[in-house]
Short mmCIF file of C-alpha atoms and ligand atoms in Angstrom, two decimals:
data_model
loop_
_atom_site.label_atom_id
_atom_site.label_comp_id
_atom_site.label_asym_id
_atom_site.label_seq_id
_atom_site.Cartn_x
_atom_site.Cartn_y
_atom_site.Cartn_z
CA MET N 115 -0.77 -23.09 -0.30
CA LEU N 116 -1.53 -20.43 -2.83
CA LEU N 117 1.74 -18.66 -2.90
CA GLU N 118 4.20 -21.60 -2.46
CA GLY N 119 7.38 -20.96 -4.45
CA LYS N 120 6.45 -17.19 -4.97
CA THR N 121 8.53 -14.19 -3.80
CA GLY N 122 7.09 -10.85 -3.03
CA LEU N 123 8.23 -7.43 -2.17
CA ILE N 124 6.23 -5.54 0.57
CA MET N 125 6.91 -1.89 1.04
CA GLY N 126 5.44 0.02 3.92
CA VAL N 127 5.83 -1.89 7.24
CA ALA N 128 6.48 0.67 9.94
CA ASN N 129 5.16 -1.38 12.91
CA LYS N 130 2.68 -4.11 13.78
CA ARG N 131 -0.34 -1.93 13.12
CA SER N 132 0.83 -1.24 9.48
CA ILE N 133 -1.52 -2.51 6.74
CA ALA N 134 1.73 -3.74 5.09
CA TRP N 135 2.21 -5.91 8.01
CA GLY N 136 -1.29 -7.42 7.91
CA ILE N 137 -0.54 -8.29 4.22
CA ALA N 138 2.94 -9.66 5.00
CA ASN N 139 1.24 -12.18 7.52
CA ALA N 140 -1.46 -13.15 5.05
CA VAL N 141 0.94 -13.87 2.18
CA ASN N 142 3.48 -15.59 4.58
CA ARG N 143 0.64 -17.86 5.69
CA GLN N 144 0.18 -18.86 2.00
CA GLY N 145 3.88 -19.75 1.66
CA ALA N 146 5.29 -16.72 -0.09
CA ARG N 147 8.89 -15.70 0.54
CA LEU N 148 9.17 -11.94 1.30
CA VAL N 149 11.37 -9.02 0.93
CA LEU N 150 10.34 -6.18 3.18
CA THR N 151 11.67 -2.64 3.00
CA TYR N 152 11.78 0.08 5.60
CA GLN N 153 11.84 3.77 4.96
CA SER N 154 14.56 4.69 7.58
CA GLU N 155 16.92 3.03 10.06
CA ARG N 156 14.67 3.94 12.92
CA LEU N 157 11.73 2.20 11.30
CA GLY N 158 14.16 -0.66 10.31
CA GLU N 159 14.56 -1.47 13.97
CA ASN N 160 10.72 -2.12 14.12
CA VAL N 161 10.88 -4.32 11.02
CA ARG N 162 13.93 -6.32 12.36
CA GLU N 163 11.94 -6.99 15.63
CA LEU N 164 8.83 -8.15 13.68
CA ALA N 165 10.64 -10.23 10.99
CA PRO N 166 11.49 -13.43 12.89
CA SER N 167 7.69 -14.33 12.82
CA LEU N 168 7.89 -14.60 9.13
CA ASN N 169 9.57 -17.32 7.07
CA ASN N 170 13.09 -15.83 6.75
CA PRO N 171 12.38 -12.58 5.02
CA ILE N 172 15.11 -10.35 3.27
CA LEU N 173 15.13 -6.87 4.79
CA LEU N 174 16.28 -3.84 2.82
CA PRO N 175 16.07 -0.05 3.02
CA CYS N 176 14.15 2.10 0.53
CA ASP N 177 12.97 5.72 0.76
CA VAL N 178 10.79 6.16 -2.34
CA SER N 179 11.57 9.82 -2.61
CA SER N 180 14.93 8.67 -3.99
CA ASP N 181 15.25 7.17 -7.50
CA GLU N 182 18.73 6.02 -6.54
CA GLN N 183 17.33 4.09 -3.47
CA ILE N 184 14.55 2.46 -5.73
CA GLN N 185 17.20 1.36 -8.16
CA THR N 186 19.58 0.00 -5.53
CA LEU N 187 16.70 -1.86 -3.91
CA MET N 188 15.80 -3.61 -7.19
CA ALA N 189 19.44 -4.28 -7.98
CA ARG N 190 19.84 -6.02 -4.63
CA ILE N 191 16.58 -8.03 -5.08
CA GLY N 192 17.93 -9.07 -8.43
CA GLU N 193 21.15 -10.33 -6.95
CA GLN N 194 19.63 -11.99 -3.89
CA VAL N 195 16.47 -13.50 -5.39
CA GLY N 196 16.51 -12.88 -9.23
CA HIS N 197 12.85 -12.21 -9.63
CA LEU N 198 9.63 -11.05 -8.09
CA ASP N 199 6.14 -12.56 -8.39
CA PHE N 200 4.46 -9.58 -6.54
CA LEU N 201 4.90 -6.09 -5.32
CA VAL N 202 2.76 -4.61 -2.45
CA HIS N 203 2.97 -0.75 -2.32
CA ALA N 204 1.47 0.20 1.08
CA LEU N 205 2.87 3.62 1.72
CA ALA N 206 1.89 7.22 1.55
CA PHE N 207 2.94 10.50 3.11
CA ALA N 208 1.62 14.08 3.31
CA PRO N 209 2.97 16.82 5.71
CA ARG N 210 0.68 17.07 8.82
CA GLU N 211 -0.16 20.77 8.25
CA ALA N 212 -1.75 19.76 4.77
CA LEU N 213 -4.09 17.33 6.63
CA ASP N 214 -6.12 20.03 8.46
CA GLY N 215 -8.32 22.90 7.57
CA MET N 216 -9.20 23.82 4.07
CA TYR N 217 -7.75 21.95 1.02
CA ALA N 218 -7.72 25.25 -0.74
CA SER N 219 -4.86 26.50 1.45
CA THR N 220 -2.52 23.48 0.60
CA ARG N 221 1.00 24.82 0.01
CA ARG N 222 2.72 24.03 -3.23
CA ASP N 223 5.61 22.09 -1.63
CA ASP N 224 3.20 19.98 0.33
CA PHE N 225 1.20 19.19 -2.58
CA LYS N 226 4.34 18.05 -4.44
CA THR N 227 5.52 15.96 -1.55
CA ALA N 228 2.08 14.20 -1.07
CA LEU N 229 1.72 13.37 -4.76
CA ASP N 230 5.43 12.38 -5.12
CA ILE N 231 5.43 9.89 -2.15
CA SER N 232 1.86 8.69 -2.37
CA ALA N 233 1.26 8.42 -6.16
CA PHE N 234 4.32 8.86 -8.31
CA SER N 235 6.19 6.25 -6.14
CA LEU N 236 3.78 3.42 -7.46
CA ALA N 237 4.88 4.17 -11.09
CA ALA N 238 8.53 4.48 -10.09
CA THR N 239 8.67 1.25 -8.14
CA SER N 240 6.67 -0.62 -10.72
CA ASN N 241 8.93 0.56 -13.57
CA ALA N 242 12.02 -0.31 -11.61
CA ALA N 243 10.71 -3.83 -10.73
CA LEU N 244 9.77 -4.60 -14.38
CA PRO N 245 12.82 -6.54 -15.31
CA LEU N 246 12.16 -8.74 -12.16
CA MET N 247 8.43 -9.18 -12.73
CA LYS N 248 7.77 -9.46 -16.54
CA ASP N 249 6.54 -12.61 -18.02
CA ARG N 250 5.89 -14.33 -14.61
CA GLN N 251 2.16 -13.70 -14.38
CA SER N 252 3.06 -11.36 -11.46
CA ALA N 253 0.90 -8.78 -9.65
CA ILE N 254 1.23 -5.31 -8.10
CA VAL N 255 -1.13 -4.06 -5.32
CA THR N 256 -1.46 -0.62 -3.77
CA LEU N 257 -3.62 0.84 -1.01
CA THR N 258 -6.13 3.63 -1.50
CA TYR N 259 -8.92 5.35 0.42
CA LEU N 260 -12.48 6.54 -0.39
CA GLY N 261 -11.21 10.10 0.13
CA SER N 262 -10.04 9.86 -3.50
CA GLU N 263 -13.66 10.01 -4.78
CA ARG N 264 -15.60 11.79 -1.97
CA VAL N 265 -14.83 14.69 0.16
CA VAL N 266 -13.62 13.35 3.65
CA GLN N 267 -13.00 16.10 6.23
CA ASN N 268 -9.17 16.69 6.78
CA TYR N 269 -8.11 14.07 4.13
CA ASN N 270 -7.46 17.06 1.72
CA VAL N 271 -4.33 16.66 -0.43
CA MET N 272 -4.18 13.02 0.29
CA GLY N 273 -7.39 12.61 -1.35
CA VAL N 274 -6.09 14.27 -4.44
CA ALA N 275 -2.94 12.04 -4.23
CA LYS N 276 -5.20 8.83 -3.91
CA ALA N 277 -7.15 9.99 -7.00
CA ALA N 278 -3.85 10.12 -8.87
CA LEU N 279 -2.83 6.80 -7.47
CA GLU N 280 -6.07 5.16 -8.64
CA ALA N 281 -5.64 6.63 -12.11
CA SER N 282 -2.05 5.35 -12.06
CA VAL N 283 -3.40 1.83 -11.36
CA ARG N 284 -5.40 1.89 -14.51
CA TYR N 285 -2.57 3.39 -16.67
CA LEU N 286 -0.09 0.89 -15.25
CA ALA N 287 -2.49 -2.04 -15.75
CA ASN N 288 -2.78 -1.13 -19.41
CA ASP N 289 1.03 -0.68 -19.79
CA LEU N 290 2.00 -3.76 -18.02
CA GLY N 291 -0.82 -6.26 -18.85
CA PRO N 292 0.93 -7.39 -22.09
CA LEU N 293 3.93 -8.27 -20.05
CA GLY N 294 1.77 -10.54 -17.80
CA ILE N 295 1.74 -8.11 -14.93
CA ARG N 296 -1.56 -7.18 -13.14
CA VAL N 297 -2.05 -3.96 -11.19
CA ASN N 298 -4.88 -3.43 -8.70
CA ALA N 299 -5.79 -1.27 -5.59
CA ILE N 300 -7.58 -2.08 -2.41
CA SER N 301 -9.60 0.82 -0.94
CA ALA N 302 -9.58 0.04 2.75
CA GLY N 303 -11.91 1.49 5.40
CA PRO N 304 -10.27 3.52 8.14
CA ILE N 305 -7.84 1.64 10.48
CA LYS N 306 -5.76 3.14 13.32
CA THR N 307 -2.09 3.26 12.06
CA LEU N 308 0.83 5.61 12.40
CA ALA N 309 -0.13 7.23 9.03
CA SER N 310 -3.85 7.56 9.72
CA ALA N 311 -3.19 9.04 13.24
CA ALA N 312 -2.01 12.23 11.19
CA ILE N 313 -5.55 12.60 9.99
CA GLY N 314 -7.72 14.65 12.34
CA GLY N 315 -10.85 12.75 13.49
CA ILE N 316 -9.60 9.29 12.62
CA SER N 317 -11.21 7.87 15.73
CA ASN N 318 -14.57 9.38 14.83
CA MET N 319 -14.26 7.98 11.30
CA ILE N 320 -13.83 4.48 12.69
CA LYS N 321 -16.72 4.89 15.12
CA LEU N 322 -19.02 6.15 12.26
CA HIS N 323 -17.82 3.28 10.05
CA THR N 324 -18.69 0.88 12.86
CA GLU N 325 -22.09 2.28 13.28
CA ARG N 326 -23.04 2.69 9.60
CA ALA N 327 -21.10 0.31 7.37
CA PRO N 328 -23.30 -2.52 6.26
CA LEU N 329 -21.14 -4.98 8.03
CA ARG N 330 -21.38 -2.85 11.26
CA LYS N 331 -17.77 -3.37 12.26
CA ALA N 332 -14.33 -1.66 11.89
CA VAL N 333 -12.06 -3.04 9.18
CA ASP N 334 -9.14 -5.02 10.49
CA LEU N 335 -5.63 -5.88 9.14
CA ASP N 336 -6.48 -9.51 8.47
CA GLU N 337 -9.40 -8.54 6.17
CA VAL N 338 -7.13 -6.23 4.09
CA GLY N 339 -4.38 -8.74 4.21
CA ASP N 340 -6.37 -11.59 2.90
CA ALA N 341 -7.84 -9.39 0.09
CA ALA N 342 -4.22 -8.43 -0.92
CA MET N 343 -3.24 -12.15 -0.88
CA PHE N 344 -6.11 -12.87 -3.22
CA LEU N 345 -4.93 -10.01 -5.51
CA VAL N 346 -1.39 -11.30 -5.71
CA SER N 347 -2.46 -14.96 -6.06
CA PRO N 348 -3.46 -16.86 -9.18
CA LEU N 349 -7.11 -16.84 -7.89
CA SER N 350 -7.47 -13.23 -9.17
CA ARG N 351 -5.78 -13.89 -12.61
CA GLY N 352 -8.53 -12.25 -14.47
CA ILE N 353 -8.60 -9.01 -12.54
CA THR N 354 -6.55 -5.89 -13.31
CA GLY N 355 -6.80 -2.16 -13.22
CA GLU N 356 -9.47 -2.39 -10.41
CA VAL N 357 -10.06 -0.71 -7.11
CA ILE N 358 -11.44 -3.45 -4.71
CA TYR N 359 -13.21 -2.08 -1.55
CA VAL N 360 -12.39 -3.75 1.81
CA ASP N 361 -14.53 -1.45 3.85
CA GLY N 362 -17.43 -3.45 5.08
CA GLY N 363 -19.51 -1.97 2.28
CA TYR N 364 -19.24 1.68 3.58
CA ASN N 365 -18.66 3.07 0.04
CA ILE N 366 -22.09 1.94 -1.22
CA LEU N 367 -23.98 4.19 1.19
CA GLY N 368 -25.88 7.32 0.16
CA VAL N 369 -27.86 9.18 2.80
P1 LIG B 4 1.64 3.10 8.26
O1 LIG B 4 2.21 4.33 8.89
O2 LIG B 4 1.76 1.88 9.06
O3 LIG B 4 2.41 2.85 6.90
C1 LIG B 4 2.79 4.04 6.04
C2 LIG B 4 4.18 3.59 5.50
O4 LIG B 4 4.61 4.54 4.51
C3 LIG B 4 5.26 3.62 6.50
O5 LIG B 4 5.81 2.36 6.61
C4 LIG B 4 6.17 4.58 6.18
O6 LIG B 4 7.54 4.32 6.52
C5 LIG B 4 5.99 4.62 4.64
N1 LIG B 4 6.50 5.73 3.99
C6 LIG B 4 6.07 7.05 4.03
N2 LIG B 4 6.94 7.83 3.31
C7 LIG B 4 7.84 7.01 2.73
C8 LIG B 4 8.93 7.17 1.88
N3 LIG B 4 9.42 8.41 1.45
N4 LIG B 4 9.62 6.11 1.44
C9 LIG B 4 9.29 4.89 1.85
N5 LIG B 4 8.30 4.66 2.65
C10 LIG B 4 7.56 5.74 3.13
O7 LIG B 4 0.13 3.41 7.69
P2 LIG B 4 -0.87 2.54 6.90
O8 LIG B 4 -2.29 3.12 7.35
O9 LIG B 4 -0.64 1.12 7.12
O10 LIG B 4 -0.61 3.07 5.47
C11 LIG B 4 -0.42 2.18 4.45
C12 LIG B 4 -1.14 2.54 3.09
O11 LIG B 4 -2.51 2.20 3.47
C13 LIG B 4 -1.01 4.00 2.80
O12 LIG B 4 -1.02 4.14 1.38
C14 LIG B 4 -2.37 4.62 3.35
O13 LIG B 4 -2.76 5.75 2.63
C15 LIG B 4 -3.14 3.38 2.97
N6 LIG B 4 -4.57 3.37 3.66
C16 LIG B 4 -4.65 3.46 5.01
C17 LIG B 4 -5.89 3.48 5.63
C18 LIG B 4 -6.04 3.67 7.20
O14 LIG B 4 -7.14 3.93 7.66
N7 LIG B 4 -5.03 3.38 7.92
C19 LIG B 4 -7.07 3.43 4.82
C20 LIG B 4 -6.93 3.18 3.42
C21 LIG B 4 -5.65 3.34 2.84
#
């Protein structure tokens, strides 16, 4: 198994449809031991229900809007495990009213929230995890979407946050490469989840994707999970700072 003896932190499981859950299953199949975080006690109940199907994961709370919670999380992982071989950042948030109408009308507070939770949190969690990850040939993976590069109706401020996230991947890859830490992003095609339900027209996006993407099918959790497993495994040891598309080829299309 590719991840036997490795321990990874997965942030972003809300329910069984979460991309983070697809990734948790894929890395669990390869023998990794997992720490899963949940944003709130309410979502923690979902995670506690799902956890028994994995190999004895550790469950801990962490709301990434709080530096204190991020520090406490890493301290508890330090005490309970002592190190991390990978970190999966599969979380994002923008207030619903910012995911509709014109991007031009985005409110300052909504912009700050979207960028804070969806982009800054990658730098904050990576930095806090450094003492646990350095000099272990470890890997960080985050989740992004094509709306960072192209205009996608209603994606609005989240597209701007994903552009910042992808730039962060490159800066972090350059910072952390000398410490033996790789940083990459997966740009996934549209999947129905709690977060994507907030984006008006997600069902149509999936339908369009199914009709037009070269592979003529919707992207599923296992496909994203397996790509993330590759990116945290030694098979991808020469890859850092990249955005890898898991979208059935949709991003290559022109007219
Ligand atoms: P999801 O709703 O299952 O997961 C989003 C997670 O973000 C939830 O677990 C939520 O608790 C967490 N989160 C939000 N605010 C947080 C905070 N302050 N602190 C801690 N956690 C917080 O939805 P998903 O679609 O699986 O989203 C996972 C990632 O995948 C996101 O970055 C999303 O932008 C990205 N993505 C999703 C799609 C898609 O179509 N679903 C496509 C490409 C990229």
